[in-house]
XYZ file of C-alpha atoms in Angstrom:
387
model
C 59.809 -6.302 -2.869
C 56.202 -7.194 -2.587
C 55.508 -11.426 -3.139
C 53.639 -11.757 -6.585
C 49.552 -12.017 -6.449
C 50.063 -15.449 -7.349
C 51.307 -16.954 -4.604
C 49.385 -14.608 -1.951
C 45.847 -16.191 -0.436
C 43.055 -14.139 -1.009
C 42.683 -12.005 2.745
C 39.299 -10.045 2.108
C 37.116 -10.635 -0.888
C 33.231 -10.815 -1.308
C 31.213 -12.329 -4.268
C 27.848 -11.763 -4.762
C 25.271 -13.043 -7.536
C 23.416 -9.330 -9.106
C 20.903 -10.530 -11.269
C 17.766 -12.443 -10.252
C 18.006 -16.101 -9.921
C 16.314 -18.175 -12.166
C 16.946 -19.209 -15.975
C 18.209 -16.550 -17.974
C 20.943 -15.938 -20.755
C 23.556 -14.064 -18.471
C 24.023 -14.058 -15.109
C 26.569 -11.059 -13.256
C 28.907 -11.946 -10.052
C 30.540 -9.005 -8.618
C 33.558 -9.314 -6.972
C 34.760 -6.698 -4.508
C 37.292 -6.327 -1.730
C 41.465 -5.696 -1.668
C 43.373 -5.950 -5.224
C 45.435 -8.275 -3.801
C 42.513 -10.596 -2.709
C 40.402 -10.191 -6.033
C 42.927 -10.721 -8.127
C 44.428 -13.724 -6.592
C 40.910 -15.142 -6.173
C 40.021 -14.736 -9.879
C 43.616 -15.358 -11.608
C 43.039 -18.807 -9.686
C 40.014 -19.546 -11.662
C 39.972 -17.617 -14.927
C 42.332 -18.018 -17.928
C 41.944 -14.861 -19.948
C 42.447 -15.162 -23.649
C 44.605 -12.914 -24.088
C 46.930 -14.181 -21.532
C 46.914 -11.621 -18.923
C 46.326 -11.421 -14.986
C 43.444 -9.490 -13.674
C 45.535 -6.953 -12.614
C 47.178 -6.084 -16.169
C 43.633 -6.349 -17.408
C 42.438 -2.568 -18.539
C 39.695 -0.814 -16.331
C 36.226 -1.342 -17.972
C 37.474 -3.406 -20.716
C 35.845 -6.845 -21.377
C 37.801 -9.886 -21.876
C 37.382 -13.044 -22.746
C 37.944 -16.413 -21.424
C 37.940 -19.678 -19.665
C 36.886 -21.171 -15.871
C 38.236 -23.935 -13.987
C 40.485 -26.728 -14.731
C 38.363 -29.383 -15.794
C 35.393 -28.719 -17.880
C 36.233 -24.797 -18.889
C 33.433 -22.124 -18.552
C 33.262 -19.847 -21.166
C 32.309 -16.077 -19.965
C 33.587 -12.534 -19.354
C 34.923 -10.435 -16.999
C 35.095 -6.980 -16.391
C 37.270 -4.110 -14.215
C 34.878 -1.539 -13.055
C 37.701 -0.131 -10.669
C 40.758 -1.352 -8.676
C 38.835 -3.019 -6.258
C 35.441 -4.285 -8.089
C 35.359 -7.171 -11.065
C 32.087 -8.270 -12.865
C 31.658 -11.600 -14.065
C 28.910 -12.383 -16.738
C 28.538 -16.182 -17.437
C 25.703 -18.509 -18.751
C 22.520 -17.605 -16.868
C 22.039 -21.074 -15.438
C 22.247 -21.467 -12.132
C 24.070 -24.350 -12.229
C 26.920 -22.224 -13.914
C 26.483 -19.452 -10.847
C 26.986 -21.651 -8.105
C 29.957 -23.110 -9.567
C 31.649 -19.532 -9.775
C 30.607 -18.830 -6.501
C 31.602 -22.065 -5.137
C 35.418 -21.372 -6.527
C 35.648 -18.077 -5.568
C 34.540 -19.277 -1.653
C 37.293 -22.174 -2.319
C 39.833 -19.365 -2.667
C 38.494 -17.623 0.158
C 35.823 -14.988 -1.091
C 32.907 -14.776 1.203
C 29.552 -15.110 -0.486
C 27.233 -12.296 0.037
C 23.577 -11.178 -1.236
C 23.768 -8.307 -3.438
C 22.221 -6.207 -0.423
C 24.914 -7.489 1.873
C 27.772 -6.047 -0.890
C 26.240 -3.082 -1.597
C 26.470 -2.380 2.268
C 30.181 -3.079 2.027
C 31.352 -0.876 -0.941
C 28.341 1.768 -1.200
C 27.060 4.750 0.955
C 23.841 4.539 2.637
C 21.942 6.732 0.560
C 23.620 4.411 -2.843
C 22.100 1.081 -0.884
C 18.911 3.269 -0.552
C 18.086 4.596 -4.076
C 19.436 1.237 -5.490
C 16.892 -0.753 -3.261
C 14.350 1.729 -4.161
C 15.019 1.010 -8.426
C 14.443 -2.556 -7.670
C 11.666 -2.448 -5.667
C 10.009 -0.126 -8.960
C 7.092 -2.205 -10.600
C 6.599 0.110 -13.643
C 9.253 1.403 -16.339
C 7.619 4.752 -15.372
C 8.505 4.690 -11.472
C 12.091 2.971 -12.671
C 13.042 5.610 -14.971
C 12.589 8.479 -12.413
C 14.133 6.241 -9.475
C 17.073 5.741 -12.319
C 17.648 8.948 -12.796
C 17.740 9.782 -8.759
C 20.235 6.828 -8.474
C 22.818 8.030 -11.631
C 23.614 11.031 -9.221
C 20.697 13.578 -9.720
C 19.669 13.331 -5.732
C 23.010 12.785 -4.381
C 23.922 16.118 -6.005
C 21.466 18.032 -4.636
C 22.151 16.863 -1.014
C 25.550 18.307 -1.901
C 24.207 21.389 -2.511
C 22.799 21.785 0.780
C 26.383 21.593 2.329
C 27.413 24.790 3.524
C 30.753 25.697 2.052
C 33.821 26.810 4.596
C 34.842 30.321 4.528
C 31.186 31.730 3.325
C 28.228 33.029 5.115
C 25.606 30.261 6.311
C 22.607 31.334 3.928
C 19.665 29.624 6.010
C 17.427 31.497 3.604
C 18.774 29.868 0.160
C 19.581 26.405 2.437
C 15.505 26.224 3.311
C 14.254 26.974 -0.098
C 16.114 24.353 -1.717
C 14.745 21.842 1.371
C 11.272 23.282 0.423
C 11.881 22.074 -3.189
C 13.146 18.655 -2.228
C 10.245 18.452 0.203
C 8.049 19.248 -2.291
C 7.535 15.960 -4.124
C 8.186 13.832 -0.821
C 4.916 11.968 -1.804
C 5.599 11.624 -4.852
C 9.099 10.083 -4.069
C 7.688 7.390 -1.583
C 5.033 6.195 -4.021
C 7.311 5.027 -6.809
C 8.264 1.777 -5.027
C 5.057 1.318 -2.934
C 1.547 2.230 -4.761
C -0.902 4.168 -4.291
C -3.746 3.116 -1.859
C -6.923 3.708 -3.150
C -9.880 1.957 -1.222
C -13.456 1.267 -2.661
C -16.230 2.001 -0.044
C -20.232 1.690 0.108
C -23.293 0.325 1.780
C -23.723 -3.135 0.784
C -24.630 -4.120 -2.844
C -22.964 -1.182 -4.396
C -20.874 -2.992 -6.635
C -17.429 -2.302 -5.321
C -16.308 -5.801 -6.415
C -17.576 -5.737 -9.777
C -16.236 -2.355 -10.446
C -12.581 -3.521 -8.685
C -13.146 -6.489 -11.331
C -13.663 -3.899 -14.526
C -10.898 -2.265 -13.928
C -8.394 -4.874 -13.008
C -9.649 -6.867 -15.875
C -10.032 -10.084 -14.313
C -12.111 -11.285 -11.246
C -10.326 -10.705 -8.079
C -13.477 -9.960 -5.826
C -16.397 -12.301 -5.005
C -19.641 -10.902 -7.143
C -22.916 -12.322 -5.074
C -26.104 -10.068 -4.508
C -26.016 -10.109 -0.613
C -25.602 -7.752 1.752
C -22.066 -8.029 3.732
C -20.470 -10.712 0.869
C -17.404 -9.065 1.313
C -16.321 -9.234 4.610
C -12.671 -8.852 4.714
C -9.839 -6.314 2.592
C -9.146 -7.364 -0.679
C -6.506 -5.685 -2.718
C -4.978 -6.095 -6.114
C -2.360 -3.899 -7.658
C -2.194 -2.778 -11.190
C -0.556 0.208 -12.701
C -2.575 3.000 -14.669
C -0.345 5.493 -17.002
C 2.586 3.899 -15.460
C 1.787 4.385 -11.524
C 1.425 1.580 -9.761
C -2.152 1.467 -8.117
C -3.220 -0.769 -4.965
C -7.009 -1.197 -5.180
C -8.628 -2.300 -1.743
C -12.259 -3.910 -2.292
C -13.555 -3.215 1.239
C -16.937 -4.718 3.530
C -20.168 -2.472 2.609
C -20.678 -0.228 5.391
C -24.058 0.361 6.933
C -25.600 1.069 10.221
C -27.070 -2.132 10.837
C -25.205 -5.228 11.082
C -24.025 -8.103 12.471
C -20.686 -8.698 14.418
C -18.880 -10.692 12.100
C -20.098 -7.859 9.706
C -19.079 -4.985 11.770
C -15.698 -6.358 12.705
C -15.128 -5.471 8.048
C -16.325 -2.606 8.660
C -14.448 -1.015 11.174
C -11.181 -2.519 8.618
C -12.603 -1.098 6.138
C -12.725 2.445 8.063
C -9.572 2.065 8.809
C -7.993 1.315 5.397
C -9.708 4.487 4.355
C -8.672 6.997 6.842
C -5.116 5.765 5.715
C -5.508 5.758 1.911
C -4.064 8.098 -0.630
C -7.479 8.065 -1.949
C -10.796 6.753 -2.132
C -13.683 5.768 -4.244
C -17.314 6.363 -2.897
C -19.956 3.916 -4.788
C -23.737 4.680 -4.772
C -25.977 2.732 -6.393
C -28.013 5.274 -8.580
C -30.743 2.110 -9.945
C -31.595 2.137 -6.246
C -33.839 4.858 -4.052
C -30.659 6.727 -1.636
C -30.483 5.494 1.479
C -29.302 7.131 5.089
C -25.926 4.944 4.829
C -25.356 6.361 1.253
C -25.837 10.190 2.529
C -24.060 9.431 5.937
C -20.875 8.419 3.836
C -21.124 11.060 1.160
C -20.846 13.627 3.998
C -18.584 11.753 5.808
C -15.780 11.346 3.344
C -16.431 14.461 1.128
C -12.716 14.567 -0.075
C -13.680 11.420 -1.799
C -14.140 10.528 -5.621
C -18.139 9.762 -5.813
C -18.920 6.989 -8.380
C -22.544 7.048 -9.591
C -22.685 3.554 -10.236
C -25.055 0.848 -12.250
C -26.083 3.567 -14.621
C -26.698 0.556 -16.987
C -29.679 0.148 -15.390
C -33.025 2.373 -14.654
C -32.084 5.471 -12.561
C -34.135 5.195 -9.321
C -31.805 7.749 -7.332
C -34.039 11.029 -7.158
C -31.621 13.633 -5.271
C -29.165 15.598 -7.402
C -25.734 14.705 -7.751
C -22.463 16.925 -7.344
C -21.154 17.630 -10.912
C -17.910 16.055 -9.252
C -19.444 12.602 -9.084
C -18.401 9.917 -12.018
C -21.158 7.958 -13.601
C -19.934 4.167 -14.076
C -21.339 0.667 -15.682
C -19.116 -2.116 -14.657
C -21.137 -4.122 -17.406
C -20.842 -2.088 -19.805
C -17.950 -0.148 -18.727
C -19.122 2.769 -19.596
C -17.152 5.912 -17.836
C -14.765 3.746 -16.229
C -12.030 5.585 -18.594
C -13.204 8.845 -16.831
C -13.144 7.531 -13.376
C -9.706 6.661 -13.814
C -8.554 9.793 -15.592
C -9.944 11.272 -12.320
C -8.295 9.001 -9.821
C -4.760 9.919 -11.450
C -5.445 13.547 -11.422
C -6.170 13.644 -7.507
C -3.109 11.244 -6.681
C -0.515 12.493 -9.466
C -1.303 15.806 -9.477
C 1.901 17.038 -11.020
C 4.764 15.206 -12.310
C 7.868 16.558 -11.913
C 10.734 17.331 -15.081
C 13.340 14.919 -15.562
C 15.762 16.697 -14.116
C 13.941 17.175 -10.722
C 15.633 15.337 -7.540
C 13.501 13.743 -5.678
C 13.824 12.100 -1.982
C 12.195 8.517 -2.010
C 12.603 7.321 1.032
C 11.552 8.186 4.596
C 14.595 8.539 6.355
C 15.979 11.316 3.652
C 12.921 12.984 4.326
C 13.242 12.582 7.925
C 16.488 13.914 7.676
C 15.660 17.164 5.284
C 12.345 18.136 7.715
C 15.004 17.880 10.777
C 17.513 19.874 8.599
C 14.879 22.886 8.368
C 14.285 22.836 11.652
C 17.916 23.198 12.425
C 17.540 26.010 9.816
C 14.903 27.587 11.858
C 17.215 27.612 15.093
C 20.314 29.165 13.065
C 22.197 25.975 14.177
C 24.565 25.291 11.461
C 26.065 22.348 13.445
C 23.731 20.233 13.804
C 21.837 21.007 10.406
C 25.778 19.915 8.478
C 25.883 17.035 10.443
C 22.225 15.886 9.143
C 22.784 17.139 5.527
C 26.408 14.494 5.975
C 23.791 11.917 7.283
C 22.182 12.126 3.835
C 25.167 11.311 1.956
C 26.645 8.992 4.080
């Protein structure tokens, strides 16, 4: 016969605190590791009401009761399964570290909530949950949600070829093709969108990074090469999280210190998702203005200052958005625009979609397997994606 859990000391048991720290109402502890360890570890500490050990305590039921000896805690706990406990308490963290401190007295190792997740959860769980916390919108969390409750993990599984049938590259690679589809997509809900603002000098990037963030981020001063560093600011527009860049005026002529903002801001844009071309239509055109317009043609063009007389004499594309940053006047249009060219498409909620760079990795090896007919190597890649 097996001693009781009572009298056995707690062999391999982690605690770790789930929600943020800070003040708050509740606060959740997980608790995972052997029965034997989690139960002894908890039955040392916590005096259910209703009498019982952890162990005789009902999977996903939540019970009541006390912690400690001395001054009693009152709070919850909760079987998720036979090796996992939650324990919601008072959201101070004067409450937490006590918990934590008497679960490490009766030999639980304390962990980060990253660190446990490693311990009890697949790769690709520690992935998509990292992912949902990393969201910054209720719009990027809901479809990262919705990946994480199983929707991705299940289509992964679907790419496993089954023993005893015919390897289908054919079906295999259009279902890739699908996943691959929204790759993008899938990488931009936890990290925005780059968008960088660009112009000669005196635009009015800054004033129109200013309208649309709503406060002043940017320096406003009329003279040439102000800006002469990045500045970025994130905000979210219909629920996608944005990252403006407000970038040194480019022109032809100028000094080092100026050039040196320049060549970052050439750089930020030849790695953006998108970006913003200013012209300043209350001023004559100028060789910098047409050398950037034909330059970066896959840009939006803003025709801005149009709050002021119209000195610009060429024509300009129909494509190009007329904006006041003073009177912000088509600013709504502009950034009707921007979403259109960086959210094209949006997809259903029942779409799976990879979200981070190693599942993508993984699926654009996988088709290349496919291409090769080697079913080896493209299981063992598809097993890499659930693992």
């Amino acid at each position: 016969m097996s001693p009781s859990i009572e009298n056995q000391k707690p062999v391999s048991c982690s605690a770790a605190l789930l929600t943020p720290r800070g003040r708050g109402a509740v606060a959740t502890i997980r608790v995972c590791g052997e029965l034997i360890s989690v139960a002894a570890a908890i039955d040392a500490c916590f005096h259910a009401a209703n009498q019982k050990s952890l162990e005789a305590q009902p999977l996903n039921r939540i019970v009541y009761g006390l912690w400690g000896q001395g001054s009693n805690e009152d709070l919850v706990v909760c079987r998720l399964d036979q090796n996992t406990v939650d324990i919601h308490c008072h959201g101070g963290m004067a409450a937490v570290e006590r918990i934590l401190s008497d679960l490490e007295e009766q030999g639980c190792s304390r962990n980060s909530w990253e660190q446990l997740a490693k311990f009890t959860r697949t790769e690709l769980d520690v992935e998509l949950q990292d992912r949902l916390t990393a969201a910054t919108t209720f719009r990027t969390a809901e479809i990262l949600l919705r990946q994480s409750e199983g929707l991705l993990k299940s289509a992964f599984e679907a790419l496993l070829p089954v023993d005893g049938q015919s390897f289908k590259t054919g079906h295999f690679q259009s279902q890739i093709e699908k996943l691959l589809y929204w790759e993008q997509f899938g990488l931009h809900l936890a990290t925005p969108w780059r968008v960088v603002l660009a112009g000669r000098p005196n635009v009015g990037k800054s004033s129109l990074i200013n309208a649309i963030l709503g406060y002043e981020r940017s320096i406003v001063f009329n003279e040439a090469g102000t800006t002469r560093d990045v500045l970025t600011a994130t905000t979210a527009i219909e629920g996608w999280p944005i990252q403006f860049s407000d970038t040194a005026g480019i022109r032809e002529q100028a000094d080092a210190l100026e050039t040196t903002g320049i060549q970052r801001a050439e750089q930020m844009m030849q790695s953006s998702d998108c970006n913003l071309i200013l012209i300043d239509v209350s001023q004559p055109e100028q060789a910098d203005d047409q050398r950037l317009i034909a330059l970066w043609s896959d840009s939006i063009l803003v025709a801005h200052k149009t709050d002021l007389p119209r000195r610009w004499k060429q024509s300009l594309p129909d494509s190009a958005v007329s904006v006041s940053s003073i009177t912000k006047s088509g600013i709504d249009i502009l950034l009707d625009r921007l979403i259109q060219k960086l959210v094209p498409e949006v997809p259903d909620q029942n779409t799976p979609v990879p979200v981070t760079s190693r599942q993508i990795q993984l699926l654009h090896r996988a088709l290349e397997a496919l291409d090769k007919a080697d079913q080896s190597v493209y299981t063992r890649l598809i097993q890499q994606l659930l693992s």
